[in-house]
Amino acid sequence: MKAQSAVDIRQGWHPDPGASLSLHSDAYTKQRWFSADQTAIVGRTWQWICHGEKLRQPGSFVADSVADLPIVAIRDHHGELRAFYNVCQHRAHELVQGEGQLKNLVCPYHAWSYDLSGRLMAARHTNRLVDFEPGDICLDQVQITEFGGFVFVNLDPEAASLQHQSGDFGAEIARWAPDVEQLTFAHRLTYKIRSNWKNVVDNFLECYHCPVAHRDFVSLVDMDTYQVTTHGIYSSHLAEAGKTENTAYNVSEATVTDHAVWWLWPNTCMMRYPGRGNFIVLKIIPAAPDLTYETYDIFLETPEPNEAEIESIRYLDEVLQVEDIGLVESVQRGMSTPAFYQGRIVNDPSGSGLSEHAVHHFHGLVLDAYNGAAT
């Protein structure tokens, strides 16, 4: 059974997670649905770029890509936050790479120069061109916002604000991580995963697998208190820290004693682990139907992790991620066989961590996006 259309791909999904099948395997394996992911989902949603600290000073910039399209976020000389396609209007060369400070945007190809509002200031040897006025040329702008201490962009010029779309999400971050804006970048972990990005999200959104696959993790948190709640475009996953000694990492001097995790549609995950003041942003980057990249940006009270934080980062990198990557790569291989199309969603109406209702919520948003693109 192949899913050739938005109607086909929706077959088996039910609004009630207790009566629903999972998303069709074609959505995880076929190029046509990966293309839909890029254009109808990633290209139309709010995408995480960085912590606000990187763009606090006039002239600070961060170059990135969204749906494989280059963008640059920048703080102009008047203090306004702006974002543009990172594309020169002369011959389409990328203007900047990485991050840093600058006075103007100068293309490294032919040195066309733009001010930080995106207006062309100077273009070499153009004084004899007919009907050419540098001031009429501007970089293409992209929506940008500061939210919850972080910077997001959206390639869709018609998209509603993240503040409007996300409801109480900002308030939840402020409640569970009131120090998030004062934290500073400490470490980045990066991963290349042989799996579709939606498998990575699915795995993140349920802890049904945790007692089986993450024995150290379930000693870190009290699974009896684990609650998952779905909202419009996000879900929250909250639990108390375990009360006994755990096998993950040392939390004997922890000031944060709760495990707070959020998923923001479609591919941003935010985490607050037991320990000293901390916040982790996981960005899931679709690269191909069977290839995903991940970045884990870790923000702490100080740029240098202390001994306990080094231990927690090692646990995340060498244990938890190894376990999760093995799981989703195995799932991808299984979905690529003729033996699997869809499976049942396991639902606990109480919203416990052993339920897959947040996966079901994600699948519904994916299907709505596919349907909207088809319409």
mmCIF file of C-alpha atoms in Angstrom:
data_model
loop_
_atom_site.group_PDB
_atom_site.id
_atom_site.type_symbol
_atom_site.label_atom_id
_atom_site.label_comp_id
_atom_site.label_asym_id
_atom_site.label_seq_id
_atom_site.Cartn_x
_atom_site.Cartn_y
_atom_site.Cartn_z
ATOM 1 C CA MET A 1 0.000 0.000 0.000
ATOM 2 C CA LYS A 2 1.651 3.193 -1.229
ATOM 3 C CA ALA A 3 0.761 6.696 -0.012
ATOM 4 C CA GLN A 4 0.718 8.755 -3.200
ATOM 5 C CA SER A 5 -1.501 11.642 -2.082
ATOM 6 C CA ALA A 6 -2.401 13.685 0.995
ATOM 7 C CA VAL A 7 -5.527 11.528 1.295
ATOM 8 C CA ASP A 8 -3.521 8.285 1.125
ATOM 9 C CA ILE A 9 -0.963 9.403 3.695
ATOM 10 C CA ARG A 10 -3.751 10.217 6.154
ATOM 11 C CA GLN A 11 -5.266 6.749 6.082
ATOM 12 C CA GLY A 12 -5.243 5.077 9.499
ATOM 13 C CA TRP A 13 -4.716 8.243 11.539
ATOM 14 C CA HIS A 14 -7.620 8.979 13.907
ATOM 15 C CA PRO A 15 -8.231 12.085 16.054
ATOM 16 C CA ASP A 16 -8.432 9.821 19.103
ATOM 17 C CA PRO A 17 -4.902 8.554 19.849
ATOM 18 C CA GLY A 18 -6.390 5.434 21.424
ATOM 19 C CA ALA A 19 -7.947 4.509 18.078
ATOM 20 C CA SER A 20 -5.163 5.689 15.777
ATOM 21 C CA LEU A 21 -2.414 4.193 13.691
ATOM 22 C CA SER A 22 0.934 5.929 13.365
ATOM 23 C CA LEU A 23 2.056 7.966 10.371
ATOM 24 C CA HIS A 24 2.494 5.900 7.199
ATOM 25 C CA SER A 25 6.045 4.643 6.616
ATOM 26 C CA ASP A 26 6.154 6.321 3.186
ATOM 27 C CA ALA A 27 6.288 9.658 5.004
ATOM 28 C CA TYR A 28 9.640 8.535 6.451
ATOM 29 C CA THR A 29 11.168 6.923 3.367
ATOM 30 C CA LYS A 30 9.966 8.556 0.143
ATOM 31 C CA GLN A 31 11.542 11.629 -1.472
ATOM 32 C CA ARG A 32 8.177 13.199 -2.323
ATOM 33 C CA TRP A 33 7.228 13.402 1.345
ATOM 34 C CA PHE A 34 10.665 14.647 2.354
ATOM 35 C CA SER A 35 10.258 17.427 -0.216
ATOM 36 C CA ALA A 36 6.878 18.215 1.348
ATOM 37 C CA ASP A 37 8.567 18.314 4.766
ATOM 38 C CA GLN A 38 10.981 20.970 3.552
ATOM 39 C CA THR A 39 8.490 23.171 1.722
ATOM 40 C CA ALA A 40 5.257 22.699 3.674
ATOM 41 C CA ILE A 41 6.683 22.245 7.184
ATOM 42 C CA VAL A 42 10.224 23.528 7.779
ATOM 43 C CA GLY A 43 9.874 26.351 5.245
ATOM 44 C CA ARG A 44 6.676 27.618 6.887
ATOM 45 C CA THR A 45 7.399 27.306 10.610
ATOM 46 C CA TRP A 46 9.419 29.103 13.257
ATOM 47 C CA GLN A 47 12.970 27.775 13.287
ATOM 48 C CA TRP A 48 15.417 28.137 16.174
ATOM 49 C CA ILE A 49 18.609 30.040 15.347
ATOM 50 C CA CYS A 50 20.485 30.843 18.551
ATOM 51 C CA HIS A 51 20.410 32.087 22.137
ATOM 52 C CA GLY A 52 19.692 35.805 22.351
ATOM 53 C CA GLU A 53 23.184 36.442 23.764
ATOM 54 C CA LYS A 54 24.716 35.979 20.305
ATOM 55 C CA LEU A 55 22.746 38.893 18.847
ATOM 56 C CA ARG A 56 22.702 41.419 21.668
ATOM 57 C CA GLN A 57 25.281 43.849 20.277
ATOM 58 C CA PRO A 58 24.767 46.058 17.196
ATOM 59 C CA GLY A 59 26.537 44.454 14.267
ATOM 60 C CA SER A 60 26.373 40.914 15.689
ATOM 61 C CA PHE A 61 25.246 38.259 13.219
ATOM 62 C CA VAL A 62 24.600 34.523 12.890
ATOM 63 C CA ALA A 63 24.456 32.761 9.513
ATOM 64 C CA ASP A 64 22.423 29.560 9.256
ATOM 65 C CA SER A 65 20.141 27.692 6.871
ATOM 66 C CA VAL A 66 16.438 26.835 6.975
ATOM 67 C CA ALA A 67 15.011 24.170 4.663
ATOM 68 C CA ASP A 68 18.467 24.166 3.039
ATOM 69 C CA LEU A 69 18.166 27.898 2.233
ATOM 70 C CA PRO A 70 20.834 30.305 3.561
ATOM 71 C CA ILE A 71 19.746 33.038 5.961
ATOM 72 C CA VAL A 72 21.500 35.542 8.205
ATOM 73 C CA ALA A 73 20.162 37.021 11.455
ATOM 74 C CA ILE A 74 21.626 40.346 12.527
ATOM 75 C CA ARG A 75 21.287 43.178 15.043
ATOM 76 C CA ASP A 76 21.430 46.484 13.162
ATOM 77 C CA HIS A 77 23.078 49.680 14.383
ATOM 78 C CA HIS A 78 19.768 50.949 15.757
ATOM 79 C CA GLY A 79 19.300 47.846 17.891
ATOM 80 C CA GLU A 80 16.643 46.244 15.679
ATOM 81 C CA LEU A 81 16.796 42.517 15.053
ATOM 82 C CA ARG A 82 16.622 41.620 11.362
ATOM 83 C CA ALA A 83 16.953 38.558 9.156
ATOM 84 C CA PHE A 84 17.588 38.205 5.438
ATOM 85 C CA TYR A 85 18.215 35.549 2.881
ATOM 86 C CA ASN A 86 22.002 35.348 2.920
ATOM 87 C CA VAL A 87 22.132 36.070 -0.817
ATOM 88 C CA CYS A 88 23.740 39.010 -2.629
ATOM 89 C CA GLN A 89 21.413 40.704 -5.107
ATOM 90 C CA HIS A 90 24.177 40.917 -7.728
ATOM 91 C CA ARG A 91 25.108 37.297 -8.512
ATOM 92 C CA ALA A 92 23.603 35.383 -5.556
ATOM 93 C CA HIS A 93 26.828 34.722 -3.635
ATOM 94 C CA GLU A 94 26.393 34.132 0.102
ATOM 95 C CA LEU A 95 27.299 37.276 2.013
ATOM 96 C CA VAL A 96 28.613 35.881 5.307
ATOM 97 C CA GLN A 97 29.385 32.632 7.060
ATOM 98 C CA GLY A 98 29.457 31.605 10.695
ATOM 99 C CA GLU A 99 28.886 34.272 13.317
ATOM 100 C CA GLY A 100 30.570 37.414 14.614
ATOM 101 C CA GLN A 101 30.556 41.208 14.380
ATOM 102 C CA LEU A 102 30.500 43.466 11.327
ATOM 103 C CA LYS A 103 29.819 47.058 10.306
ATOM 104 C CA ASN A 104 28.298 46.300 6.919
ATOM 105 C CA LEU A 105 27.426 43.256 4.855
ATOM 106 C CA VAL A 106 30.054 43.079 2.108
ATOM 107 C CA CYS A 107 29.805 40.342 -0.498
ATOM 108 C CA PRO A 108 33.107 38.437 -0.789
ATOM 109 C CA TYR A 109 32.535 37.898 -4.537
ATOM 110 C CA HIS A 110 32.339 41.435 -5.998
ATOM 111 C CA ALA A 111 32.267 43.576 -2.823
ATOM 112 C CA TRP A 112 28.737 44.888 -3.139
ATOM 113 C CA SER A 113 28.093 46.462 0.258
ATOM 114 C CA TYR A 114 24.824 46.557 2.206
ATOM 115 C CA ASP A 115 24.027 48.373 5.432
ATOM 116 C CA LEU A 116 22.575 46.371 8.305
ATOM 117 C CA SER A 117 19.033 47.268 7.277
ATOM 118 C CA GLY A 118 19.707 45.344 4.040
ATOM 119 C CA ARG A 119 19.899 48.355 1.715
ATOM 120 C CA LEU A 120 22.623 48.386 -0.955
ATOM 121 C CA MET A 121 25.101 51.150 -0.160
ATOM 122 C CA ALA A 122 27.788 50.688 -2.806
ATOM 123 C CA ALA A 123 28.453 48.604 -5.901
ATOM 124 C CA ARG A 124 31.805 48.855 -7.652
ATOM 125 C CA HIS A 125 31.981 50.195 -11.247
ATOM 126 C CA THR A 126 28.227 50.586 -11.681
ATOM 127 C CA ASN A 127 28.152 54.345 -12.276
ATOM 128 C CA ARG A 128 27.637 53.870 -16.030
ATOM 129 C CA LEU A 129 24.774 51.396 -15.786
ATOM 130 C CA VAL A 130 21.407 52.461 -17.168
ATOM 131 C CA ASP A 131 18.560 52.876 -14.667
ATOM 132 C CA PHE A 132 20.661 51.624 -11.789
ATOM 133 C CA GLU A 133 20.066 53.144 -8.361
ATOM 134 C CA PRO A 134 21.803 51.346 -5.473
ATOM 135 C CA GLY A 135 19.247 52.611 -2.944
ATOM 136 C CA ASP A 136 16.491 50.733 -4.779
ATOM 137 C CA ILE A 137 18.142 47.369 -4.125
ATOM 138 C CA CYS A 138 17.603 45.571 -0.814
ATOM 139 C CA LEU A 139 18.202 42.123 0.572
ATOM 140 C CA ASP A 140 15.141 39.881 0.839
ATOM 141 C CA GLN A 141 13.880 39.982 4.415
ATOM 142 C CA VAL A 142 12.824 37.032 6.569
ATOM 143 C CA GLN A 143 10.581 37.126 9.629
ATOM 144 C CA ILE A 144 12.522 37.094 12.900
ATOM 145 C CA THR A 145 11.578 37.219 16.574
ATOM 146 C CA GLU A 146 13.008 36.902 20.070
ATOM 147 C CA PHE A 147 11.121 34.378 22.177
ATOM 148 C CA GLY A 148 11.861 32.760 25.523
ATOM 149 C CA GLY A 149 15.436 34.067 25.472
ATOM 150 C CA PHE A 150 16.111 32.725 21.962
ATOM 151 C CA VAL A 151 15.983 33.894 18.336
ATOM 152 C CA PHE A 152 13.726 32.258 15.734
ATOM 153 C CA VAL A 153 13.096 32.926 12.035
ATOM 154 C CA ASN A 154 10.289 31.986 9.661
ATOM 155 C CA LEU A 155 10.609 31.940 5.863
ATOM 156 C CA ASP A 156 6.840 32.338 5.451
ATOM 157 C CA PRO A 157 6.093 36.086 5.263
ATOM 158 C CA GLU A 158 2.437 35.397 6.094
ATOM 159 C CA ALA A 159 3.067 33.269 9.179
ATOM 160 C CA ALA A 160 1.510 34.417 12.450
ATOM 161 C CA SER A 161 3.928 35.406 15.196
ATOM 162 C CA LEU A 162 5.480 32.684 17.318
ATOM 163 C CA GLN A 163 4.094 34.416 20.391
ATOM 164 C CA HIS A 164 0.572 34.102 18.973
ATOM 165 C CA GLN A 165 0.943 30.539 17.701
ATOM 166 C CA SER A 166 2.551 29.068 20.805
ATOM 167 C CA GLY A 167 0.041 30.137 23.452
ATOM 168 C CA ASP A 168 1.435 29.541 26.948
ATOM 169 C CA PHE A 169 4.770 28.124 25.819
ATOM 170 C CA GLY A 170 6.753 31.255 26.689
ATOM 171 C CA ALA A 171 5.178 31.356 30.140
ATOM 172 C CA GLU A 172 6.116 27.713 30.729
ATOM 173 C CA ILE A 173 9.760 28.395 29.901
ATOM 174 C CA ALA A 174 9.741 31.421 32.218
ATOM 175 C CA ARG A 175 8.245 29.305 35.005
ATOM 176 C CA TRP A 176 10.531 26.288 34.753
ATOM 177 C CA ALA A 177 13.704 28.074 33.586
ATOM 178 C CA PRO A 178 13.505 31.665 34.906
ATOM 179 C CA ASP A 179 17.259 32.119 34.455
ATOM 180 C CA VAL A 180 17.343 31.126 30.765
ATOM 181 C CA GLU A 181 18.247 34.588 29.447
ATOM 182 C CA GLN A 182 21.169 34.854 31.897
ATOM 183 C CA LEU A 183 22.662 31.486 30.928
ATOM 184 C CA THR A 184 25.570 31.383 28.507
ATOM 185 C CA PHE A 185 26.711 29.036 25.765
ATOM 186 C CA ALA A 186 29.022 26.316 27.098
ATOM 187 C CA HIS A 187 29.128 23.391 24.664
ATOM 188 C CA ARG A 188 27.734 22.005 21.416
ATOM 189 C CA LEU A 189 27.252 18.356 20.502
ATOM 190 C CA THR A 190 26.631 17.387 16.861
ATOM 191 C CA TYR A 191 25.331 14.169 15.335
ATOM 192 C CA LYS A 192 24.735 12.617 11.919
ATOM 193 C CA ILE A 193 21.858 10.156 12.036
ATOM 194 C CA ARG A 194 20.863 7.672 9.331
ATOM 195 C CA SER A 195 17.154 8.203 9.856
ATOM 196 C CA ASN A 196 14.328 10.449 8.759
ATOM 197 C CA TRP A 197 13.936 13.531 10.956
ATOM 198 C CA LYS A 198 10.372 12.568 11.913
ATOM 199 C CA ASN A 199 11.630 9.310 13.449
ATOM 200 C CA VAL A 200 13.956 11.418 15.597
ATOM 201 C CA VAL A 201 11.036 13.602 16.705
ATOM 202 C CA ASP A 202 8.827 10.545 17.359
ATOM 203 C CA ASN A 203 11.471 9.060 19.605
ATOM 204 C CA PHE A 204 11.880 12.317 21.530
ATOM 205 C CA LEU A 205 8.135 12.653 22.114
ATOM 206 C CA GLU A 206 7.560 9.453 24.088
ATOM 207 C CA CYS A 207 9.154 7.752 27.053
ATOM 208 C CA TYR A 208 7.304 4.474 26.501
ATOM 209 C CA HIS A 209 10.697 3.164 25.401
ATOM 210 C CA CYS A 210 12.645 4.636 28.336
ATOM 211 C CA PRO A 211 12.354 1.757 30.861
ATOM 212 C CA VAL A 212 13.473 -0.645 28.119
ATOM 213 C CA ALA A 213 16.178 1.363 26.334
ATOM 214 C CA HIS A 214 17.329 4.017 28.840
ATOM 215 C CA ARG A 215 17.962 2.294 32.157
ATOM 216 C CA ASP A 216 20.211 5.121 33.424
ATOM 217 C CA PHE A 217 17.721 7.818 32.465
ATOM 218 C CA VAL A 218 14.849 6.243 34.378
ATOM 219 C CA SER A 219 17.040 6.297 37.490
ATOM 220 C CA LEU A 220 17.590 10.048 36.978
ATOM 221 C CA VAL A 221 13.884 11.010 36.903
ATOM 222 C CA ASP A 222 10.869 9.777 38.828
ATOM 223 C CA MET A 223 8.855 8.083 36.085
ATOM 224 C CA ASP A 224 5.788 7.961 38.348
ATOM 225 C CA THR A 225 5.635 11.777 38.102
ATOM 226 C CA TYR A 226 6.311 11.959 34.350
ATOM 227 C CA GLN A 227 3.482 13.808 32.595
ATOM 228 C CA VAL A 228 3.159 14.693 28.910
ATOM 229 C CA THR A 229 0.727 17.415 27.822
ATOM 230 C CA THR A 230 0.046 18.430 24.226
ATOM 231 C CA HIS A 231 -0.850 21.970 23.219
ATOM 232 C CA GLY A 232 -1.441 23.667 19.864
ATOM 233 C CA ILE A 233 2.097 23.599 18.416
ATOM 234 C CA TYR A 234 4.070 22.255 21.353
ATOM 235 C CA SER A 235 4.095 19.603 24.036
ATOM 236 C CA SER A 236 5.527 19.650 27.554
ATOM 237 C CA HIS A 237 7.166 16.691 29.307
ATOM 238 C CA LEU A 238 7.625 17.252 33.036
ATOM 239 C CA ALA A 239 8.909 15.050 35.836
ATOM 240 C CA GLU A 240 10.534 15.313 39.219
ATOM 241 C CA ALA A 241 14.109 14.189 39.681
ATOM 242 C CA GLY A 242 14.584 10.763 41.188
ATOM 243 C CA LYS A 243 14.812 10.646 44.974
ATOM 244 C CA THR A 244 17.569 8.030 45.153
ATOM 245 C CA GLU A 245 21.079 7.804 43.746
ATOM 246 C CA ASN A 246 21.051 7.429 39.965
ATOM 247 C CA THR A 247 23.379 5.774 37.458
ATOM 248 C CA ALA A 248 23.368 8.616 34.906
ATOM 249 C CA TYR A 249 25.424 11.403 36.548
ATOM 250 C CA ASN A 250 26.003 13.093 39.894
ATOM 251 C CA VAL A 251 23.173 15.417 41.025
ATOM 252 C CA SER A 252 24.117 15.601 44.713
ATOM 253 C CA GLU A 253 24.571 19.401 44.537
ATOM 254 C CA ALA A 254 21.742 20.082 42.097
ATOM 255 C CA THR A 255 19.808 23.339 42.354
ATOM 256 C CA VAL A 256 17.466 22.270 39.528
ATOM 257 C CA THR A 257 15.486 19.299 40.801
ATOM 258 C CA ASP A 258 12.944 18.889 38.001
ATOM 259 C CA HIS A 259 13.184 17.441 34.513
ATOM 260 C CA ALA A 260 11.397 19.822 32.118
ATOM 261 C CA VAL A 261 11.322 19.136 28.383
ATOM 262 C CA TRP A 262 9.424 20.827 25.563
ATOM 263 C CA TRP A 263 8.952 20.087 21.896
ATOM 264 C CA LEU A 264 8.093 22.997 19.592
ATOM 265 C CA TRP A 265 6.615 22.222 16.186
ATOM 266 C CA PRO A 266 8.187 20.965 14.091
ATOM 267 C CA ASN A 267 11.837 20.269 14.998
ATOM 268 C CA THR A 268 12.994 22.202 18.086
ATOM 269 C CA CYS A 269 13.387 20.490 21.452
ATOM 270 C CA MET A 270 14.254 22.268 24.700
ATOM 271 C CA MET A 271 15.396 20.635 27.923
ATOM 272 C CA ARG A 272 16.136 21.474 31.547
ATOM 273 C CA TYR A 273 17.903 18.598 33.310
ATOM 274 C CA PRO A 274 18.542 18.105 37.043
ATOM 275 C CA GLY A 275 21.772 19.852 38.050
ATOM 276 C CA ARG A 276 23.005 23.428 38.200
ATOM 277 C CA GLY A 277 21.122 26.087 36.191
ATOM 278 C CA ASN A 278 21.030 24.800 32.613
ATOM 279 C CA PHE A 279 19.104 24.741 29.359
ATOM 280 C CA ILE A 280 19.642 22.576 26.277
ATOM 281 C CA VAL A 281 18.299 23.239 22.791
ATOM 282 C CA LEU A 282 18.172 20.305 20.390
ATOM 283 C CA LYS A 283 17.758 21.323 16.755
ATOM 284 C CA ILE A 284 16.705 18.470 14.463
ATOM 285 C CA ILE A 285 17.777 19.262 10.886
ATOM 286 C CA PRO A 286 16.222 17.303 7.984
ATOM 287 C CA ALA A 287 18.868 16.513 5.348
ATOM 288 C CA ALA A 288 17.412 13.659 3.225
ATOM 289 C CA PRO A 289 14.632 11.075 3.543
ATOM 290 C CA ASP A 290 17.034 8.883 5.545
ATOM 291 C CA LEU A 291 19.468 11.470 6.928
ATOM 292 C CA THR A 292 19.174 13.907 9.838
ATOM 293 C CA TYR A 293 21.645 16.193 11.572
ATOM 294 C CA GLU A 294 21.342 17.263 15.189
ATOM 295 C CA THR A 295 22.891 20.030 17.222
ATOM 296 C CA TYR A 296 22.703 20.090 21.018
ATOM 297 C CA ASP A 297 23.516 23.582 22.306
ATOM 298 C CA ILE A 298 24.119 23.505 26.051
ATOM 299 C CA PHE A 299 23.706 26.715 28.085
ATOM 300 C CA LEU A 300 25.002 26.885 31.642
ATOM 301 C CA GLU A 301 25.638 29.417 34.399
ATOM 302 C CA THR A 302 29.262 29.718 33.248
ATOM 303 C CA PRO A 303 31.015 29.165 29.897
ATOM 304 C CA GLU A 304 33.067 26.364 31.432
ATOM 305 C CA PRO A 305 31.142 23.324 32.745
ATOM 306 C CA ASN A 306 31.926 22.229 36.284
ATOM 307 C CA GLU A 307 32.854 18.640 37.091
ATOM 308 C CA ALA A 308 29.252 17.465 37.494
ATOM 309 C CA GLU A 309 28.242 19.160 34.212
ATOM 310 C CA ILE A 310 31.139 17.558 32.359
ATOM 311 C CA GLU A 311 29.837 14.234 33.649
ATOM 312 C CA SER A 312 26.269 15.053 32.544
ATOM 313 C CA ILE A 313 27.441 16.108 29.067
ATOM 314 C CA ARG A 314 29.426 12.877 28.785
ATOM 315 C CA TYR A 315 26.312 10.912 29.769
ATOM 316 C CA LEU A 316 24.225 12.729 27.153
ATOM 317 C CA ASP A 317 26.842 12.241 24.435
ATOM 318 C CA GLU A 318 28.230 8.782 25.156
ATOM 319 C CA VAL A 319 25.199 7.015 26.605
ATOM 320 C CA LEU A 320 21.789 8.587 25.988
ATOM 321 C CA GLN A 321 22.451 9.739 22.424
ATOM 322 C CA VAL A 322 24.133 6.479 21.488
ATOM 323 C CA GLU A 323 21.041 4.639 22.701
ATOM 324 C CA ASP A 324 18.588 6.935 20.893
ATOM 325 C CA ILE A 325 20.502 7.032 17.620
ATOM 326 C CA GLY A 326 20.653 3.246 17.588
ATOM 327 C CA LEU A 327 16.889 3.113 18.096
ATOM 328 C CA VAL A 328 15.894 5.530 15.323
ATOM 329 C CA GLU A 329 18.359 4.100 12.811
ATOM 330 C CA SER A 330 16.921 0.642 13.422
ATOM 331 C CA VAL A 331 13.386 2.015 12.990
ATOM 332 C CA GLN A 332 14.417 3.641 9.700
ATOM 333 C CA ARG A 333 15.762 0.346 8.396
ATOM 334 C CA GLY A 334 12.527 -1.385 9.396
ATOM 335 C CA MET A 335 10.368 1.233 7.729
ATOM 336 C CA SER A 336 12.306 0.748 4.494
ATOM 337 C CA THR A 337 11.180 -2.884 4.256
ATOM 338 C CA PRO A 338 7.846 -4.188 2.884
ATOM 339 C CA ALA A 339 7.117 -5.598 6.348
ATOM 340 C CA PHE A 340 5.853 -2.356 7.885
ATOM 341 C CA TYR A 341 3.431 0.421 6.906
ATOM 342 C CA GLN A 342 1.860 1.611 10.165
ATOM 343 C CA GLY A 343 1.614 0.586 13.805
ATOM 344 C CA ARG A 344 -0.752 1.329 16.685
ATOM 345 C CA ILE A 345 -0.333 4.381 18.879
ATOM 346 C CA VAL A 346 -0.084 3.308 22.528
ATOM 347 C CA ASN A 347 -2.179 5.762 24.511
ATOM 348 C CA ASP A 348 -2.563 6.330 28.247
ATOM 349 C CA PRO A 349 -5.498 8.752 28.825
ATOM 350 C CA SER A 350 -3.806 9.966 32.030
ATOM 351 C CA GLY A 351 -0.974 11.469 29.962
ATOM 352 C CA SER A 352 1.840 9.512 31.578
ATOM 353 C CA GLY A 353 5.352 9.286 30.201
ATOM 354 C CA LEU A 354 4.580 5.751 29.019
ATOM 355 C CA SER A 355 2.068 7.064 26.466
ATOM 356 C CA GLU A 356 2.570 7.951 22.789
ATOM 357 C CA HIS A 357 -0.126 10.633 22.577
ATOM 358 C CA ALA A 358 2.472 13.357 21.905
ATOM 359 C CA VAL A 359 3.690 11.329 18.900
ATOM 360 C CA HIS A 360 0.082 11.194 17.698
ATOM 361 C CA HIS A 361 -0.197 14.977 18.181
ATOM 362 C CA PHE A 362 2.926 15.491 16.047
ATOM 363 C CA HIS A 363 1.598 13.201 13.321
ATOM 364 C CA GLY A 364 -1.637 15.181 13.178
ATOM 365 C CA LEU A 365 0.281 18.409 12.603
ATOM 366 C CA VAL A 366 2.359 16.746 9.881
ATOM 367 C CA LEU A 367 -0.769 15.488 8.111
ATOM 368 C CA ASP A 368 -2.436 18.906 8.360
ATOM 369 C CA ALA A 369 0.639 20.478 6.758
ATOM 370 C CA TYR A 370 0.621 17.923 3.935
ATOM 371 C CA ASN A 371 -3.081 18.537 3.370
ATOM 372 C CA GLY A 372 -2.585 22.307 3.363
ATOM 373 C CA ALA A 373 0.206 22.029 0.816
ATOM 374 C CA ALA A 374 -1.934 19.816 -1.428
ATOM 375 C CA THR A 375 -4.871 22.226 -1.167
#
